[in-house]
PDB file of C-alpha atoms and ligand atoms in Angstrom:
ATOM      1  CA  MET A  27       0.438  10.366 -34.046  1.00  0.00           C
ATOM      2  CA  TYR A  28       0.889  10.698 -30.319  1.00  0.00           C
ATOM      3  CA  GLU A  29       2.386  13.415 -28.188  1.00  0.00           C
ATOM      4  CA  LEU A  30       3.714  13.488 -24.641  1.00  0.00           C
ATOM      5  CA  ILE A  31       2.603  16.728 -22.976  1.00  0.00           C
ATOM      6  CA  PRO A  32       3.159  18.073 -19.447  1.00  0.00           C
ATOM      7  CA  VAL A  33      -0.057  17.748 -17.434  1.00  0.00           C
ATOM      8  CA  ALA A  34      -0.062  21.512 -16.850  1.00  0.00           C
ATOM      9  CA  GLU A  35      -0.780  21.975 -20.570  1.00  0.00           C
ATOM     10  CA  ALA A  36      -3.991  19.973 -20.448  1.00  0.00           C
ATOM     11  CA  PRO A  37      -5.917  20.633 -17.223  1.00  0.00           C
ATOM     12  CA  GLU A  38      -9.098  19.636 -19.071  1.00  0.00           C
ATOM     13  CA  LEU A  39      -7.818  16.027 -18.976  1.00  0.00           C
ATOM     14  CA  ASP A  40      -7.144  15.916 -15.228  1.00  0.00           C
ATOM     15  CA  ALA A  41     -10.538  14.582 -14.175  1.00  0.00           C
ATOM     16  CA  GLU A  42     -10.494  11.831 -16.773  1.00  0.00           C
ATOM     17  CA  ALA A  43      -6.924  10.865 -15.914  1.00  0.00           C
ATOM     18  CA  GLU A  44      -7.775  10.698 -12.231  1.00  0.00           C
ATOM     19  CA  GLU A  45     -10.670   8.392 -12.959  1.00  0.00           C
ATOM     20  CA  ARG A  46      -9.020   6.150 -15.570  1.00  0.00           C
ATOM     21  CA  PHE A  47      -5.625   5.691 -14.033  1.00  0.00           C
ATOM     22  CA  VAL A  48      -6.653   5.238 -10.412  1.00  0.00           C
ATOM     23  CA  GLU A  49      -8.652   2.174 -11.411  1.00  0.00           C
ATOM     24  CA  GLU A  50      -5.515   0.592 -12.862  1.00  0.00           C
ATOM     25  CA  TRP A  51      -4.014   0.171  -9.381  1.00  0.00           C
ATOM     26  CA  PRO A  52      -5.003  -1.946  -6.387  1.00  0.00           C
ATOM     27  CA  GLU A  53      -6.424   0.244  -3.614  1.00  0.00           C
ATOM     28  CA  PHE A  54      -3.657  -0.662  -1.143  1.00  0.00           C
ATOM     29  CA  ILE A  55      -1.073   1.068  -3.368  1.00  0.00           C
ATOM     30  CA  PHE A  56      -2.507   4.423  -2.244  1.00  0.00           C
ATOM     31  CA  HIS A  57      -1.903   3.729   1.452  1.00  0.00           C
ATOM     32  CA  ASP A  58       1.868   4.061   1.788  1.00  0.00           C
ATOM     33  CA  GLU A  59       2.330   6.326   4.817  1.00  0.00           C
ATOM     34  CA  GLY A  60       5.900   7.048   3.715  1.00  0.00           C
ATOM     35  CA  VAL A  61       4.601   8.782   0.594  1.00  0.00           C
ATOM     36  CA  LYS A  62       2.253  11.210   2.346  1.00  0.00           C
ATOM     37  CA  PRO A  63       4.830  13.675   3.738  1.00  0.00           C
ATOM     38  CA  TYR A  64       6.258  14.206   0.225  1.00  0.00           C
ATOM     39  CA  ARG A  65       3.257  14.016  -2.083  1.00  0.00           C
ATOM     40  CA  GLU A  66       2.342  17.703  -2.143  1.00  0.00           C
ATOM     41  CA  ARG A  67       5.909  18.960  -2.353  1.00  0.00           C
ATOM     42  CA  ARG A  68       6.590  16.591  -5.244  1.00  0.00           C
ATOM     43  CA  VAL A  69       3.694  18.109  -7.197  1.00  0.00           C
ATOM     44  CA  GLU A  70       4.857  21.626  -6.297  1.00  0.00           C
ATOM     45  CA  TYR A  71       8.576  21.113  -7.066  1.00  0.00           C
ATOM     46  CA  PHE A  72       8.424  18.922 -10.179  1.00  0.00           C
ATOM     47  CA  PRO A  73       5.327  19.854 -12.227  1.00  0.00           C
ATOM     48  CA  GLU A  74       7.374  19.499 -15.421  1.00  0.00           C
ATOM     49  CA  TRP A  75       7.919  15.774 -14.785  1.00  0.00           C
ATOM     50  CA  GLU A  76       4.331  14.621 -15.005  1.00  0.00           C
ATOM     51  CA  PHE A  77       2.883  13.854 -18.440  1.00  0.00           C
ATOM     52  CA  TYR A  78      -0.053  12.707 -20.496  1.00  0.00           C
ATOM     53  CA  LEU A  79       0.280  10.785 -23.747  1.00  0.00           C
ATOM     54  CA  VAL A  80      -2.421  12.119 -26.062  1.00  0.00           C
ATOM     55  CA  THR A  81      -3.530  11.691 -29.664  1.00  0.00           C
ATOM     56  CA  GLU A  82      -3.466  14.593 -32.120  1.00  0.00           C
ATOM     57  CA  ASP A  83      -7.029  15.478 -31.145  1.00  0.00           C
ATOM     58  CA  ARG A  84      -6.059  15.354 -27.459  1.00  0.00           C
ATOM     59  CA  ARG A  85      -7.642  12.058 -26.539  1.00  0.00           C
ATOM     60  CA  LEU A  86      -6.034  10.774 -23.332  1.00  0.00           C
ATOM     61  CA  ILE A  87      -4.091   7.500 -23.807  1.00  0.00           C
ATOM     62  CA  ALA A  88      -1.603   7.208 -20.957  1.00  0.00           C
ATOM     63  CA  GLY A  89       0.012   9.045 -18.086  1.00  0.00           C
ATOM     64  CA  CYS A  90       3.338   8.925 -16.314  1.00  0.00           C
ATOM     65  CA  TRP A  91       5.358  10.824 -13.771  1.00  0.00           C
ATOM     66  CA  GLY A  92       8.801  10.783 -12.265  1.00  0.00           C
ATOM     67  CA  VAL A  93      11.255  12.721 -10.130  1.00  0.00           C
ATOM     68  CA  PRO A  94      14.787  14.100 -10.608  1.00  0.00           C
ATOM     69  CA  LEU A  95      17.560  13.202  -8.198  1.00  0.00           C
ATOM     70  CA  ALA A  96      21.316  12.769  -7.929  1.00  0.00           C
ATOM     71  CA  TRP A  97      22.635   9.226  -8.289  1.00  0.00           C
ATOM     72  CA  ASP A  98      26.260   8.131  -8.706  1.00  0.00           C
ATOM     73  CA  GLY A  99      25.438   5.253 -11.052  1.00  0.00           C
ATOM     74  CA  THR A 100      26.201   2.459  -8.592  1.00  0.00           C
ATOM     75  CA  VAL A 101      23.806  -0.133  -7.198  1.00  0.00           C
ATOM     76  CA  ALA A 102      24.941   0.844  -3.695  1.00  0.00           C
ATOM     77  CA  ASP A 103      23.709   4.413  -4.220  1.00  0.00           C
ATOM     78  CA  LEU A 104      20.287   3.440  -5.604  1.00  0.00           C
ATOM     79  CA  PRO A 105      17.334   4.616  -3.526  1.00  0.00           C
ATOM     80  CA  GLY A 106      15.587   1.827  -1.601  1.00  0.00           C
ATOM     81  CA  GLY A 107      12.726   1.947  -4.087  1.00  0.00           C
ATOM     82  CA  PHE A 108       9.657   4.012  -4.908  1.00  0.00           C
ATOM     83  CA  THR A 109       9.117   5.728  -1.559  1.00  0.00           C
ATOM     84  CA  ASP A 110      12.782   6.396  -0.947  1.00  0.00           C
ATOM     85  CA  SER A 111      13.132   7.921  -4.444  1.00  0.00           C
ATOM     86  CA  LEU A 112      10.306  10.305  -3.687  1.00  0.00           C
ATOM     87  CA  ALA A 113      11.812  11.289  -0.335  1.00  0.00           C
ATOM     88  CA  ARG A 114      15.286  11.714  -1.802  1.00  0.00           C
ATOM     89  CA  SER A 115      14.103  13.849  -4.720  1.00  0.00           C
ATOM     90  CA  VAL A 116      12.161  16.246  -2.482  1.00  0.00           C
ATOM     91  CA  THR A 117      14.890  16.483   0.165  1.00  0.00           C
ATOM     92  CA  SER A 118      17.623  16.983  -2.449  1.00  0.00           C
ATOM     93  CA  TYR A 119      15.599  19.708  -4.134  1.00  0.00           C
ATOM     94  CA  GLU A 120      15.309  21.555  -0.819  1.00  0.00           C
ATOM     95  CA  GLU A 121      19.036  21.155  -0.203  1.00  0.00           C
ATOM     96  CA  GLY A 122      19.898  22.487  -3.651  1.00  0.00           C
ATOM     97  CA  VAL A 123      21.507  19.250  -4.848  1.00  0.00           C
ATOM     98  CA  VAL A 124      21.880  19.257  -8.655  1.00  0.00           C
ATOM     99  CA  PRO A 125      20.075  16.221 -10.120  1.00  0.00           C
ATOM    100  CA  ASN A 126      21.555  14.066 -12.871  1.00  0.00           C
ATOM    101  CA  THR A 127      18.998  11.239 -12.956  1.00  0.00           C
ATOM    102  CA  PHE A 128      15.349  10.864 -13.856  1.00  0.00           C
ATOM    103  CA  VAL A 129      13.411   8.244 -11.910  1.00  0.00           C
ATOM    104  CA  LEU A 130      10.328   7.068 -13.790  1.00  0.00           C
ATOM    105  CA  MET A 131       7.987   6.400 -10.875  1.00  0.00           C
ATOM    106  CA  ALA A 132       4.778   5.256 -12.513  1.00  0.00           C
ATOM    107  CA  ALA A 133       3.117   4.809 -15.877  1.00  0.00           C
ATOM    108  CA  ALA A 134      -0.387   3.712 -16.762  1.00  0.00           C
ATOM    109  CA  VAL A 135      -2.185   3.142 -20.042  1.00  0.00           C
ATOM    110  CA  ARG A 136      -5.976   3.412 -20.109  1.00  0.00           C
ATOM    111  CA  SER A 137      -7.417  -0.096 -19.959  1.00  0.00           C
ATOM    112  CA  ASP A 138      -9.096  -0.036 -23.385  1.00  0.00           C
ATOM    113  CA  GLU A 139      -5.793   0.918 -25.033  1.00  0.00           C
ATOM    114  CA  GLN A 140      -3.474  -1.612 -23.367  1.00  0.00           C
ATOM    115  CA  GLY A 141      -1.466  -4.094 -25.444  1.00  0.00           C
ATOM    116  CA  ARG A 142      -0.928  -1.652 -28.332  1.00  0.00           C
ATOM    117  CA  GLY A 143       2.568  -0.518 -27.551  1.00  0.00           C
ATOM    118  CA  HIS A 144       1.606   2.745 -25.860  1.00  0.00           C
ATOM    119  CA  ALA A 145       3.805   2.009 -22.868  1.00  0.00           C
ATOM    120  CA  GLY A 146       6.802   1.940 -25.180  1.00  0.00           C
ATOM    121  CA  ARG A 147       5.807   5.321 -26.644  1.00  0.00           C
ATOM    122  CA  VAL A 148       5.547   6.766 -23.150  1.00  0.00           C
ATOM    123  CA  ILE A 149       8.901   5.395 -22.013  1.00  0.00           C
ATOM    124  CA  THR A 150      10.735   6.520 -25.160  1.00  0.00           C
ATOM    125  CA  ALA A 151       9.250  10.009 -25.047  1.00  0.00           C
ATOM    126  CA  VAL A 152       9.840  10.569 -21.338  1.00  0.00           C
ATOM    127  CA  ARG A 153      13.397   9.279 -21.650  1.00  0.00           C
ATOM    128  CA  ASP A 154      14.068  11.813 -24.430  1.00  0.00           C
ATOM    129  CA  ARG A 155      12.594  14.588 -22.261  1.00  0.00           C
ATOM    130  CA  ALA A 156      14.795  13.597 -19.352  1.00  0.00           C
ATOM    131  CA  VAL A 157      17.963  13.630 -21.434  1.00  0.00           C
ATOM    132  CA  ALA A 158      16.957  16.950 -23.038  1.00  0.00           C
ATOM    133  CA  GLY A 159      16.334  18.316 -19.537  1.00  0.00           C
ATOM    134  CA  GLY A 160      19.861  17.471 -18.410  1.00  0.00           C
ATOM    135  CA  LEU A 161      19.033  14.193 -16.680  1.00  0.00           C
ATOM    136  CA  GLY A 162      21.342  11.824 -18.530  1.00  0.00           C
ATOM    137  CA  GLN A 163      20.563   8.748 -16.423  1.00  0.00           C
ATOM    138  CA  VAL A 164      17.085   7.212 -16.437  1.00  0.00           C
ATOM    139  CA  ILE A 165      16.093   4.553 -13.905  1.00  0.00           C
ATOM    140  CA  ALA A 166      12.817   3.068 -12.675  1.00  0.00           C
ATOM    141  CA  PRO A 167      11.649   1.035  -9.668  1.00  0.00           C
ATOM    142  CA  VAL A 168       9.384  -1.187 -11.726  1.00  0.00           C
ATOM    143  CA  ARG A 169       6.295  -2.999 -10.469  1.00  0.00           C
ATOM    144  CA  PRO A 170       6.373  -6.261 -12.469  1.00  0.00           C
ATOM    145  CA  THR A 171       2.763  -6.901 -13.377  1.00  0.00           C
ATOM    146  CA  LEU A 172       3.015 -10.709 -13.549  1.00  0.00           C
ATOM    147  CA  LYS A 173       4.566 -10.962 -10.068  1.00  0.00           C
ATOM    148  CA  SER A 174       1.089 -10.995  -8.527  1.00  0.00           C
ATOM    149  CA  ARG A 175       0.705 -14.515  -9.918  1.00  0.00           C
ATOM    150  CA  TYR A 176       3.815 -15.572  -7.963  1.00  0.00           C
ATOM    151  CA  PRO A 177       3.436 -13.839  -4.586  1.00  0.00           C
ATOM    152  CA  LEU A 178       5.454 -16.512  -2.766  1.00  0.00           C
ATOM    153  CA  THR A 179       8.511 -16.231  -5.013  1.00  0.00           C
ATOM    154  CA  PRO A 180      11.302 -13.927  -3.798  1.00  0.00           C
ATOM    155  CA  ILE A 181      11.740 -10.899  -6.080  1.00  0.00           C
ATOM    156  CA  GLU A 182      15.427 -11.838  -6.456  1.00  0.00           C
ATOM    157  CA  THR A 183      14.324 -15.122  -8.059  1.00  0.00           C
ATOM    158  CA  PHE A 184      11.452 -13.665 -10.089  1.00  0.00           C
ATOM    159  CA  MET A 185      13.742 -11.130 -11.765  1.00  0.00           C
ATOM    160  CA  THR A 186      15.916 -13.933 -13.183  1.00  0.00           C
ATOM    161  CA  TRP A 187      13.017 -15.653 -14.973  1.00  0.00           C
ATOM    162  CA  THR A 188      13.211 -15.416 -18.745  1.00  0.00           C
ATOM    163  CA  ARG A 189      11.406 -16.863 -21.744  1.00  0.00           C
ATOM    164  CA  SER A 190      13.075 -19.056 -24.352  1.00  0.00           C
ATOM    165  CA  ASP A 191      13.941 -15.908 -26.354  1.00  0.00           C
ATOM    166  CA  GLY A 192      15.948 -14.599 -23.409  1.00  0.00           C
ATOM    167  CA  LEU A 193      13.568 -11.722 -22.602  1.00  0.00           C
ATOM    168  CA  PRO A 194      12.048 -11.402 -19.100  1.00  0.00           C
ATOM    169  CA  LEU A 195       8.999 -13.540 -18.357  1.00  0.00           C
ATOM    170  CA  ASP A 196       7.245 -10.464 -16.997  1.00  0.00           C
ATOM    171  CA  PRO A 197       5.548  -8.403 -19.757  1.00  0.00           C
ATOM    172  CA  TRP A 198       6.231  -5.019 -18.184  1.00  0.00           C
ATOM    173  CA  LEU A 199       9.911  -5.799 -17.598  1.00  0.00           C
ATOM    174  CA  ARG A 200       9.982  -7.095 -21.164  1.00  0.00           C
ATOM    175  CA  THR A 201       8.659  -3.799 -22.533  1.00  0.00           C
ATOM    176  CA  HIS A 202      11.427  -1.892 -20.750  1.00  0.00           C
ATOM    177  CA  VAL A 203      14.141  -4.356 -21.800  1.00  0.00           C
ATOM    178  CA  ARG A 204      13.038  -4.244 -25.445  1.00  0.00           C
ATOM    179  CA  LEU A 205      13.550  -0.471 -25.259  1.00  0.00           C
ATOM    180  CA  GLY A 206      17.096  -0.952 -24.052  1.00  0.00           C
ATOM    181  CA  ALA A 207      16.764  -1.188 -20.272  1.00  0.00           C
ATOM    182  CA  THR A 208      18.852  -3.488 -18.105  1.00  0.00           C
ATOM    183  CA  LEU A 209      17.853  -5.021 -14.782  1.00  0.00           C
ATOM    184  CA  LEU A 210      19.979  -3.454 -12.062  1.00  0.00           C
ATOM    185  CA  ALA A 211      18.896  -4.852  -8.712  1.00  0.00           C
ATOM    186  CA  PRO A 212      15.906  -6.003  -6.682  1.00  0.00           C
ATOM    187  CA  ALA A 213      14.137  -3.435  -4.500  1.00  0.00           C
ATOM    188  CA  PRO A 214      12.581  -5.806  -1.951  1.00  0.00           C
ATOM    189  CA  ALA A 215      11.110  -2.999   0.172  1.00  0.00           C
ATOM    190  CA  SER A 216      10.117  -0.432  -2.440  1.00  0.00           C
ATOM    191  CA  GLN A 217       6.943   0.549  -0.583  1.00  0.00           C
ATOM    192  CA  THR A 218       5.360  -0.389   2.753  1.00  0.00           C
ATOM    193  CA  MET A 219       1.624  -0.262   3.315  1.00  0.00           C
ATOM    194  CA  THR A 220       0.229  -0.564   6.818  1.00  0.00           C
ATOM    195  CA  GLY A 221      -3.300  -0.409   8.124  1.00  0.00           C
ATOM    196  CA  THR A 222      -5.672  -1.949  10.608  1.00  0.00           C
ATOM    197  CA  VAL A 223      -7.197  -5.337   9.862  1.00  0.00           C
ATOM    198  CA  ALA A 224     -10.429  -3.535   8.935  1.00  0.00           C
ATOM    199  CA  ASP A 225      -8.523  -1.230   6.554  1.00  0.00           C
ATOM    200  CA  TRP A 226      -7.037  -4.208   4.757  1.00  0.00           C
ATOM    201  CA  GLU A 227     -10.394  -5.963   4.583  1.00  0.00           C
ATOM    202  CA  LYS A 228     -11.796  -2.863   2.903  1.00  0.00           C
ATOM    203  CA  TRP A 229      -8.820  -2.347   0.540  1.00  0.00           C
ATOM    204  CA  THR A 230      -8.787  -5.969  -0.645  1.00  0.00           C
ATOM    205  CA  ASN A 231     -12.458  -6.878  -0.230  1.00  0.00           C
ATOM    206  CA  MET A 232     -11.380 -10.007   1.683  1.00  0.00           C
ATOM    207  CA  PRO A 233     -11.907 -11.046   5.322  1.00  0.00           C
ATOM    208  CA  PHE A 234      -8.791 -11.915   7.368  1.00  0.00           C
ATOM    209  CA  PRO A 235     -10.189 -13.927  10.313  1.00  0.00           C
ATOM    210  CA  SER A 236      -6.866 -15.085  11.817  1.00  0.00           C
ATOM    211  CA  THR A 237      -3.347 -13.861  12.370  1.00  0.00           C
ATOM    212  CA  GLY A 238      -1.170 -15.053   9.503  1.00  0.00           C
ATOM    213  CA  SER A 239       0.033 -14.432   5.952  1.00  0.00           C
ATOM    214  CA  TYR A 240      -2.367 -13.965   3.061  1.00  0.00           C
ATOM    215  CA  VAL A 241      -2.206 -13.894  -0.721  1.00  0.00           C
ATOM    216  CA  ILE A 242      -4.162 -10.798  -1.824  1.00  0.00           C
ATOM    217  CA  PRO A 243      -5.466  -9.669  -5.222  1.00  0.00           C
ATOM    218  CA  ASP A 244      -2.729  -7.819  -7.183  1.00  0.00           C
ATOM    219  CA  GLY A 245      -0.288  -8.282  -4.316  1.00  0.00           C
ATOM    220  CA  LEU A 246       3.289  -8.861  -5.440  1.00  0.00           C
ATOM    221  CA  THR A 247       3.984 -10.544  -2.130  1.00  0.00           C
ATOM    222  CA  VAL A 248       1.918 -11.653   0.866  1.00  0.00           C
ATOM    223  CA  LEU A 249       0.123  -9.515   3.426  1.00  0.00           C
ATOM    224  CA  HIS A 250       0.934 -10.147   7.100  1.00  0.00           C
ATOM    225  CA  ILE A 251      -2.037  -9.797   9.426  1.00  0.00           C
ATOM    226  CA  ASP A 252      -1.591  -9.586  13.199  1.00  0.00           C
ATOM    227  CA  HIS A 253      -4.788  -9.526  15.229  1.00  0.00           C
ATOM    228  CA  ASP A 254      -2.969  -8.874  18.536  1.00  0.00           C
ATOM    229  CA  SER A 255      -1.769  -5.474  17.325  1.00  0.00           C
ATOM    230  CA  ASN A 256      -4.671  -5.041  14.873  1.00  0.00           C
ATOM    231  CA  THR A 257      -2.308  -4.366  11.988  1.00  0.00           C
ATOM    232  CA  GLY A 258      -1.721  -5.562   8.468  1.00  0.00           C
ATOM    233  CA  THR A 259       1.628  -4.972   6.786  1.00  0.00           C
ATOM    234  CA  TYR A 260       2.534  -5.425   3.152  1.00  0.00           C
ATOM    235  CA  THR A 261       5.998  -4.641   1.777  1.00  0.00           C
ATOM    236  CA  GLU A 262       5.953  -4.223  -1.979  1.00  0.00           C
ATOM    237  CA  PRO A 263       8.957  -5.537  -3.921  1.00  0.00           C
ATOM    238  CA  ASN A 264       9.989  -3.816  -7.159  1.00  0.00           C
ATOM    239  CA  ILE A 265      12.906  -4.168  -9.566  1.00  0.00           C
ATOM    240  CA  TRP A 266      15.382  -1.400 -10.435  1.00  0.00           C
ATOM    241  CA  LEU A 267      15.894  -0.918 -14.153  1.00  0.00           C
ATOM    242  CA  ARG A 268      18.256   1.412 -15.942  1.00  0.00           C
ATOM    243  CA  HIS A 269      17.615   2.754 -19.409  1.00  0.00           C
ATOM    244  CA  ALA A 270      20.475   3.128 -21.869  1.00  0.00           C
TER     245      ALA A 270
HETATM  246  C1  LIG B  14       1.828  -2.086 -17.714  1.00  0.00           C
HETATM  247  C2  LIG B  14       1.225  -1.170 -18.762  1.00  0.00           C
HETATM  248  C3  LIG B  14       1.750   0.249 -18.550  1.00  0.00           C
HETATM  249  C4  LIG B  14       1.658  -1.673 -20.147  1.00  0.00           C
HETATM  250  O1  LIG B  14       1.151  -0.783 -21.128  1.00  0.00           O
HETATM  251  P1  LIG B  14       0.771  -1.275 -22.602  1.00  0.00           P
HETATM  252  O2  LIG B  14       0.670  -0.076 -23.476  1.00  0.00           O
HETATM  253  O3  LIG B  14      -0.395  -2.172 -22.530  1.00  0.00           O
HETATM  254  O4  LIG B  14       2.094  -2.089 -22.982  1.00  0.00           O
HETATM  255  P2  LIG B  14       2.435  -2.795 -24.351  1.00  0.00           P
HETATM  256  O5  LIG B  14       1.341  -2.646 -25.360  1.00  0.00           O
HETATM  257  O6  LIG B  14       3.810  -2.357 -24.720  1.00  0.00           O
HETATM  258  O7  LIG B  14       2.506  -4.282 -23.880  1.00  0.00           O
HETATM  259  C5  LIG B  14       3.564  -4.684 -23.048  1.00  0.00           C
HETATM  260  C6  LIG B  14       3.434  -6.155 -22.809  1.00  0.00           C
HETATM  261  O8  LIG B  14       2.365  -6.355 -21.884  1.00  0.00           O
HETATM  262  C7  LIG B  14       1.391  -7.204 -22.458  1.00  0.00           C
HETATM  263  N1  LIG B  14       0.085  -6.695 -22.050  1.00  0.00           N
HETATM  264  C8  LIG B  14      -0.408  -5.471 -22.299  1.00  0.00           C
HETATM  265  N2  LIG B  14      -1.622  -5.345 -21.743  1.00  0.00           N
HETATM  266  C9  LIG B  14      -1.863  -6.489 -21.108  1.00  0.00           C
HETATM  267  C10 LIG B  14      -2.943  -6.951 -20.330  1.00  0.00           C
HETATM  268  N3  LIG B  14      -4.018  -6.192 -20.098  1.00  0.00           N
HETATM  269  N4  LIG B  14      -2.855  -8.190 -19.835  1.00  0.00           N
HETATM  270  C11 LIG B  14      -1.765  -8.959 -20.056  1.00  0.00           C
HETATM  271  N5  LIG B  14      -0.720  -8.553 -20.771  1.00  0.00           N
HETATM  272  C12 LIG B  14      -0.777  -7.343 -21.306  1.00  0.00           C
HETATM  273  C13 LIG B  14       1.584  -7.103 -23.940  1.00  0.00           C
HETATM  274  O9  LIG B  14       1.155  -8.270 -24.594  1.00  0.00           O
HETATM  275  C14 LIG B  14       3.074  -6.936 -24.044  1.00  0.00           C
HETATM  276  O10 LIG B  14       3.728  -8.189 -23.945  1.00  0.00           O
HETATM  277  P3  LIG B  14       4.533  -8.805 -25.181  1.00  0.00           P
HETATM  278  O11 LIG B  14       5.955  -8.496 -24.834  1.00  0.00           O
HETATM  279  O12 LIG B  14       4.248 -10.237 -25.132  1.00  0.00           O
HETATM  280  O13 LIG B  14       4.079  -8.129 -26.431  1.00  0.00           O
HETATM  281  C15 LIG B  14      -0.311  -1.178 -18.713  1.00  0.00           C
HETATM  282  O14 LIG B  14      -0.763  -2.507 -18.801  1.00  0.00           O
HETATM  283  C16 LIG B  14      -0.891  -0.541 -17.464  1.00  0.00           C
HETATM  284  O15 LIG B  14      -1.178   0.631 -17.464  1.00  0.00           O
HETATM  285  N6  LIG B  14      -1.113  -1.311 -16.384  1.00  0.00           N
HETATM  286  C17 LIG B  14      -1.657  -0.786 -15.149  1.00  0.00           C
HETATM  287  C18 LIG B  14      -0.685   0.087 -14.409  1.00  0.00           C
HETATM  288  C19 LIG B  14       0.630  -0.603 -14.190  1.00  0.00           C
HETATM  289  O16 LIG B  14       0.691  -1.733 -13.730  1.00  0.00           O
HETATM  290  N7  LIG B  14       1.722   0.089 -14.505  1.00  0.00           N
HETATM  291  C20 LIG B  14       3.064  -0.484 -14.388  1.00  0.00           C
HETATM  292  C21 LIG B  14       3.687  -0.252 -13.067  1.00  0.00           C
HETATM  293  S1  LIG B  14       4.415   1.373 -12.974  1.00  0.00           S
END
């Protein structure tokens, strides 16, 4: 049996979670300047929306977190993506706006437990928590894991790709859809990561000798390097899903 518990209930797992889940992401993901102004306030305002999935004997399996915000249910009113959701949740909280929607921002399963359906357990449990907590709408700006194999394909095209059984080609989208989610809209600029050329060489462990566009490991789209301004810019595309 597995249980979804708020992280505050298991501080003894924090160090392990930090270590295990950070390695699941490409380094560049942690360099979105738009996230920095909100990171600490998010942790302070919404501690109840960050969870661990654990076994009965409290072995750490997965983690996830999200934010509450107000959304009118239309595509037009969706946040721009990950970073905009974070900004909107924090700003709305400070303005006293009553939230009606839970945005599942990230989920990760420890690498030696992937492929066993844990992601589905996490999504189902967090969705139930959201509804019980008065957040009747559940959405997610999803990072489709297979997209990194197709960095040149527009996200609008990638999100239409299905298998012969009609389910999405992407395994992570497929997991959500099997649990009742529908694809709402592309989020072509969900996050933006910028750095110097040297930063990007460090984050990707690749040299970028010329100005131009580059395919990078785990990149969902290409990185643009400009030696004149000594900058690299990567704009991460995600896909908005809504859970039933
Ligand atoms: C994406 C992730 C959360 C899925 O968790 P999971 O518990 O392994 O998911 P499931 O067991 O339900 O498997 C979901 C699908 O992914 C596939 N899958 C799982 N692990 C995989 C892996 N390491 N490589 C390739 N495919 C994998 C499964 O086969 C399944 O596809 P299916 O529909 O053909 O059965 C997990 O792989 C992960 O933590 N990845 C790193 C972080 C991340 O990318 N998070 C998502 C963005 S928020």
